[in-house]
Amino acid sequence: MSPRALTLPARVLWHAFFWTYERATWQYDLMVLAILAFVWLTPPGWLGDPVASGQPGLVELVLRLFH
Amino acid sequence: MTFTGAIGALCMFPLRLIISACVALGIHPNVLTFVGVLINVVAAWYLATGRFVTAGFIMIVANIFDFIDGKVATELGAVSKFGGFWDSVIDRFSDLALFIGLIYLYAERGRTDYVMITAIASTFALMTSYTRARAESLIPKCKVGFMERPERIVLFMIGAFTNRMAAVLWVILVLSIFTVADRIIHTWMELRRMEREAGA
């Protein structure tokens, strides 16, 4: 199946998982940002993190600053 | 210039100095590779004992050695087939050392779920290298898939410094599975194309 036959969101997912881009391209930057967002924004408790569970996630920390 | 390109360029400044120092001292690149794995074993010990920040700093030092060995070999004119082989074998030990450190940590805390996640992630991390090496004995190039060693190492450091190792392991696991799948599919497609061209 050619990725051109897919809708835009499906094409984005296709290219994200069937990765052919080089490092230091804008696609690579985007993937890095998505990974960092997952790592830092997911509350550790959601993943049952054996070391960091109970600690607040980044979103929670930012919210605390404003309350 | 891209964001990751700028970070790479920024990191190259201190690395250039270290490379020049190693070249001036005439340190053999294979020695640098071996020192890198030894330092990674120390980092693994710190991971195993839950001292993530210290482990992160030690990983930086270890991976400087890993990174510069090839560049030092080029500048010393000491590039050899054995050097390339030695480097890739030792890199696998470095990878496994870090995973084993985490397996020890999670086992000690009675977390069999994360012992399994780490073990499966390490299996697929090894398979990303194996599939590429085996594929490139059949086809000219198999550089597809996102999760290669530099990405893994940087993720380990991010996990260690920010205490988000569980999230990092999930990312390594999922993207390594896709990288292995990419490489199998790419090799299959390339071989089919080569067979078609040979038959035409």
Tab-separated table of C-alpha atoms in Angstrom:
chain	number	residue	atom	x	y	z
A	1	MET	CA	0.000	0.000	0.000
A	2	SER	CA	1.347	3.432	-0.883
A	3	PRO	CA	1.245	6.069	1.902
A	4	ARG	CA	-0.036	8.540	-0.719
A	5	ALA	CA	-3.378	6.711	-0.722
A	6	LEU	CA	-3.872	7.491	2.999
A	7	THR	CA	-5.542	10.455	4.681
A	8	LEU	CA	-3.247	13.100	6.223
A	9	PRO	CA	-3.383	11.823	9.864
A	10	ALA	CA	-2.856	8.252	8.687
A	11	ARG	CA	0.035	9.410	6.500
A	12	VAL	CA	1.648	11.196	9.477
A	13	LEU	CA	1.376	7.997	11.549
A	14	TRP	CA	2.708	5.918	8.654
A	15	HIS	CA	5.804	8.123	8.305
A	16	ALA	CA	6.286	8.265	12.099
A	17	PHE	CA	6.398	4.498	12.431
A	18	PHE	CA	7.958	3.579	9.080
A	19	TRP	CA	10.717	6.084	9.669
A	20	THR	CA	13.058	6.996	6.774
A	21	TYR	CA	14.122	10.556	7.698
A	22	GLU	CA	17.674	11.587	8.539
A	23	ARG	CA	18.722	13.223	11.817
A	24	ALA	CA	18.601	17.055	12.015
A	25	THR	CA	15.552	17.356	9.727
A	26	TRP	CA	12.317	19.083	10.777
A	27	GLN	CA	10.586	15.691	10.858
A	28	TYR	CA	13.246	14.457	13.295
A	29	ASP	CA	12.756	17.562	15.464
A	30	LEU	CA	9.015	16.938	15.524
A	31	MET	CA	9.495	13.310	16.594
A	32	VAL	CA	11.931	14.401	19.330
A	33	LEU	CA	9.392	16.946	20.610
A	34	ALA	CA	6.644	14.298	20.650
A	35	ILE	CA	8.896	11.914	22.620
A	36	LEU	CA	9.939	14.617	25.107
A	37	ALA	CA	6.308	15.606	25.574
A	38	PHE	CA	5.392	11.985	26.366
A	39	VAL	CA	8.355	11.516	28.737
A	40	TRP	CA	7.910	14.767	30.651
A	41	LEU	CA	4.166	15.333	30.548
A	42	THR	CA	2.929	11.845	31.413
A	43	PRO	CA	2.437	11.649	35.191
A	44	PRO	CA	4.759	8.861	36.473
A	45	GLY	CA	1.845	7.308	38.373
A	46	TRP	CA	0.020	6.577	35.107
A	47	LEU	CA	2.886	4.349	34.018
A	48	GLY	CA	3.357	2.842	37.489
A	49	ASP	CA	6.939	4.149	37.512
A	50	PRO	CA	8.741	2.097	40.216
A	51	VAL	CA	11.077	5.002	41.061
A	52	ALA	CA	9.158	8.206	40.315
A	53	SER	CA	5.587	7.196	41.230
A	54	GLY	CA	4.049	9.691	43.616
A	55	GLN	CA	6.085	12.528	42.163
A	56	PRO	CA	4.115	15.149	40.251
A	57	GLY	CA	4.282	15.275	36.472
A	58	LEU	CA	5.482	18.403	34.674
A	59	VAL	CA	1.915	19.582	33.971
A	60	GLU	CA	1.047	19.246	37.657
A	61	LEU	CA	4.193	21.178	38.636
A	62	VAL	CA	3.348	24.016	36.242
A	63	LEU	CA	-0.257	24.114	37.519
A	64	ARG	CA	1.026	24.293	41.102
A	65	LEU	CA	3.025	27.406	40.196
A	66	PHE	CA	-0.185	29.209	39.307
A	67	HIS	CA	-2.198	28.132	42.363
B	1	MET	CA	19.221	24.874	11.015
B	2	THR	CA	16.962	22.496	12.924
B	3	PHE	CA	16.655	22.339	16.718
B	4	THR	CA	18.419	18.972	16.987
B	5	GLY	CA	21.028	20.099	14.430
B	6	ALA	CA	21.821	23.144	16.600
B	7	ILE	CA	22.202	20.971	19.722
B	8	GLY	CA	24.519	18.647	17.781
B	9	ALA	CA	26.631	21.580	16.572
B	10	LEU	CA	26.819	22.985	20.115
B	11	CYS	CA	27.998	19.651	21.541
B	12	MET	CA	30.688	19.393	18.869
B	13	PHE	CA	32.717	22.306	20.366
B	14	PRO	CA	33.881	20.528	23.556
B	15	LEU	CA	34.071	17.213	21.714
B	16	ARG	CA	36.495	18.700	19.159
B	17	LEU	CA	38.819	19.668	22.029
B	18	ILE	CA	38.671	16.158	23.528
B	19	ILE	CA	39.284	14.587	20.105
B	20	SER	CA	42.299	16.865	19.555
B	21	ALA	CA	43.681	15.962	23.002
B	22	CYS	CA	43.323	12.218	22.292
B	23	VAL	CA	44.973	12.629	18.881
B	24	ALA	CA	47.841	14.650	20.441
B	25	LEU	CA	48.339	11.937	23.064
B	26	GLY	CA	48.131	9.240	20.375
B	27	ILE	CA	45.563	7.185	22.290
B	28	HIS	CA	44.494	4.187	20.212
B	29	PRO	CA	40.777	4.347	19.303
B	30	ASN	CA	40.208	0.706	20.356
B	31	VAL	CA	41.393	1.645	23.854
B	32	LEU	CA	38.884	4.528	23.927
B	33	THR	CA	36.108	2.117	22.919
B	34	PHE	CA	37.042	-0.280	25.722
B	35	VAL	CA	37.286	2.474	28.343
B	36	GLY	CA	33.794	3.579	27.240
B	37	VAL	CA	32.257	0.188	28.055
B	38	LEU	CA	33.996	0.060	31.448
B	39	ILE	CA	32.588	3.474	32.370
B	40	ASN	CA	29.143	2.358	31.176
B	41	VAL	CA	29.344	-0.599	33.576
B	42	VAL	CA	29.903	1.898	36.410
B	43	ALA	CA	26.865	3.890	35.168
B	44	ALA	CA	24.860	0.642	35.184
B	45	TRP	CA	25.824	0.077	38.818
B	46	TYR	CA	24.523	3.531	39.737
B	47	LEU	CA	21.291	2.818	37.839
B	48	ALA	CA	20.986	-0.484	39.700
B	49	THR	CA	21.250	1.325	43.017
B	50	GLY	CA	18.695	3.955	41.988
B	51	ARG	CA	21.187	6.856	41.893
B	52	PHE	CA	19.971	8.121	38.538
B	53	VAL	CA	21.548	11.586	38.448
B	54	THR	CA	25.041	10.227	39.169
B	55	ALA	CA	24.413	7.511	36.568
B	56	GLY	CA	23.455	10.238	34.084
B	57	PHE	CA	26.728	12.107	34.579
B	58	ILE	CA	28.741	8.880	34.239
B	59	MET	CA	26.801	8.016	31.051
B	60	ILE	CA	27.834	11.374	29.576
B	61	VAL	CA	31.515	10.561	30.209
B	62	ALA	CA	31.151	6.996	28.863
B	63	ASN	CA	29.440	8.140	25.722
B	64	ILE	CA	32.042	10.801	25.018
B	65	PHE	CA	34.464	7.870	24.665
B	66	ASP	CA	31.951	6.006	22.503
B	67	PHE	CA	31.436	9.017	20.285
B	68	ILE	CA	35.035	10.093	19.769
B	69	ASP	CA	36.660	6.731	19.053
B	70	GLY	CA	35.716	6.766	15.363
B	71	LYS	CA	36.769	10.399	14.908
B	72	VAL	CA	40.115	9.769	16.668
B	73	ALA	CA	40.669	6.717	14.436
B	74	THR	CA	40.111	8.877	11.340
B	75	GLU	CA	42.440	11.650	12.513
B	76	LEU	CA	45.166	9.201	13.587
B	77	GLY	CA	44.828	7.294	10.307
B	78	ALA	CA	44.064	4.197	12.378
B	79	VAL	CA	40.750	3.254	10.730
B	80	SER	CA	40.564	-0.523	10.390
B	81	LYS	CA	37.948	-3.190	9.706
B	82	PHE	CA	38.652	-4.706	13.114
B	83	GLY	CA	38.165	-1.296	14.753
B	84	GLY	CA	34.666	-1.062	13.254
B	85	PHE	CA	33.853	-4.609	14.353
B	86	TRP	CA	35.270	-4.036	17.867
B	87	ASP	CA	33.295	-0.789	18.212
B	88	SER	CA	29.964	-2.347	17.274
B	89	VAL	CA	30.498	-5.393	19.523
B	90	ILE	CA	31.533	-3.259	22.506
B	91	ASP	CA	28.562	-0.919	21.914
B	92	ARG	CA	26.199	-3.871	22.391
B	93	PHE	CA	27.837	-4.641	25.767
B	94	SER	CA	27.473	-0.977	26.769
B	95	ASP	CA	23.781	-1.054	25.851
B	96	LEU	CA	23.165	-4.279	27.735
B	97	ALA	CA	25.020	-3.065	30.824
B	98	LEU	CA	22.576	-0.162	31.247
B	99	PHE	CA	19.528	-2.382	30.730
B	100	ILE	CA	20.871	-4.953	33.218
B	101	GLY	CA	21.386	-2.187	35.771
B	102	LEU	CA	17.708	-1.255	35.463
B	103	ILE	CA	16.580	-4.903	35.567
B	104	TYR	CA	18.485	-5.301	38.849
B	105	LEU	CA	16.865	-2.153	40.264
B	106	TYR	CA	13.315	-3.177	39.354
B	107	ALA	CA	13.871	-6.788	40.475
B	108	GLU	CA	15.103	-5.572	43.840
B	109	ARG	CA	11.945	-3.460	44.189
B	110	GLY	CA	9.790	-6.476	43.306
B	111	ARG	CA	8.512	-4.935	40.079
B	112	THR	CA	8.359	-7.878	37.688
B	113	ASP	CA	6.290	-5.788	35.238
B	114	TYR	CA	9.190	-3.373	34.721
B	115	VAL	CA	11.726	-6.217	34.773
B	116	MET	CA	9.840	-7.628	31.766
B	117	ILE	CA	9.479	-4.246	30.029
B	118	THR	CA	13.221	-3.604	30.414
B	119	ALA	CA	14.140	-7.119	29.273
B	120	ILE	CA	11.928	-6.873	26.167
B	121	ALA	CA	13.195	-3.343	25.417
B	122	SER	CA	16.803	-4.597	25.634
B	123	THR	CA	15.986	-7.520	23.313
B	124	PHE	CA	14.544	-5.189	20.669
B	125	ALA	CA	17.360	-2.679	21.167
B	126	LEU	CA	19.824	-5.471	20.329
B	127	MET	CA	17.667	-6.619	17.427
B	128	THR	CA	17.731	-3.146	15.830
B	129	SER	CA	21.511	-3.532	15.446
B	130	TYR	CA	21.321	-7.185	14.418
B	131	THR	CA	18.638	-6.666	11.760
B	132	ARG	CA	20.620	-3.829	10.183
B	133	ALA	CA	23.911	-5.747	10.256
B	134	ARG	CA	22.290	-8.869	8.762
B	135	ALA	CA	20.265	-6.860	6.221
B	136	GLU	CA	23.361	-5.039	4.995
B	137	SER	CA	24.957	-8.407	4.192
B	138	LEU	CA	22.089	-8.873	1.692
B	139	ILE	CA	21.190	-5.352	0.517
B	140	PRO	CA	23.357	-2.224	0.169
B	141	LYS	CA	21.756	-0.144	2.957
B	142	CYS	CA	19.187	-0.633	5.709
B	143	LYS	CA	19.141	2.690	7.547
B	144	VAL	CA	15.447	2.916	8.334
B	145	GLY	CA	13.679	3.185	11.694
B	146	PHE	CA	13.974	5.892	14.329
B	147	MET	CA	15.378	4.179	17.415
B	148	GLU	CA	19.114	3.741	16.934
B	149	ARG	CA	21.865	3.784	19.553
B	150	PRO	CA	22.372	7.573	19.816
B	151	GLU	CA	18.632	8.081	20.381
B	152	ARG	CA	18.636	5.332	23.045
B	153	ILE	CA	21.612	6.825	24.848
B	154	VAL	CA	20.167	10.344	24.896
B	155	LEU	CA	16.850	8.944	26.136
B	156	PHE	CA	18.627	7.039	28.931
B	157	MET	CA	20.311	10.298	29.985
B	158	ILE	CA	17.021	12.222	29.914
B	159	GLY	CA	15.393	9.449	31.959
B	160	ALA	CA	18.234	9.490	34.470
B	161	PHE	CA	18.500	13.273	34.884
B	162	THR	CA	14.765	13.903	35.115
B	163	ASN	CA	13.825	10.663	36.908
B	164	ARG	CA	11.487	9.551	34.127
B	165	MET	CA	13.087	6.197	33.352
B	166	ALA	CA	9.788	4.308	33.095
B	167	ALA	CA	8.480	6.611	30.347
B	168	VAL	CA	11.846	6.379	28.582
B	169	LEU	CA	11.722	2.568	28.678
B	170	TRP	CA	8.240	2.596	27.107
B	171	VAL	CA	9.497	4.882	24.318
B	172	ILE	CA	12.563	2.700	23.705
B	173	LEU	CA	10.415	-0.448	23.728
B	174	VAL	CA	7.729	0.766	21.301
B	175	LEU	CA	10.055	2.559	18.876
B	176	SER	CA	12.580	-0.320	18.895
B	177	ILE	CA	9.806	-2.748	17.936
B	178	PHE	CA	8.851	-0.455	15.041
B	179	THR	CA	12.498	-0.047	14.023
B	180	VAL	CA	13.001	-3.814	13.860
B	181	ALA	CA	9.739	-4.160	11.881
B	182	ASP	CA	10.826	-1.331	9.525
B	183	ARG	CA	14.105	-3.068	8.855
B	184	ILE	CA	12.510	-6.457	8.195
B	185	ILE	CA	9.927	-4.924	5.821
B	186	HIS	CA	12.540	-2.749	4.085
B	187	THR	CA	14.854	-5.740	3.560
B	188	TRP	CA	11.996	-7.877	2.232
B	189	MET	CA	10.957	-5.144	-0.211
B	190	GLU	CA	14.522	-4.457	-1.347
B	191	LEU	CA	15.224	-8.173	-1.907
B	192	ARG	CA	11.993	-8.509	-3.910
B	193	ARG	CA	12.971	-5.499	-6.007
B	194	MET	CA	16.461	-6.906	-6.600
B	195	GLU	CA	15.015	-10.300	-7.602
B	196	ARG	CA	12.589	-8.606	-10.024
B	197	GLU	CA	15.412	-6.587	-11.566
B	198	ALA	CA	17.607	-9.696	-11.853
B	199	GLY	CA	14.739	-11.577	-13.552
B	200	ALA	CA	13.971	-8.744	-16.006
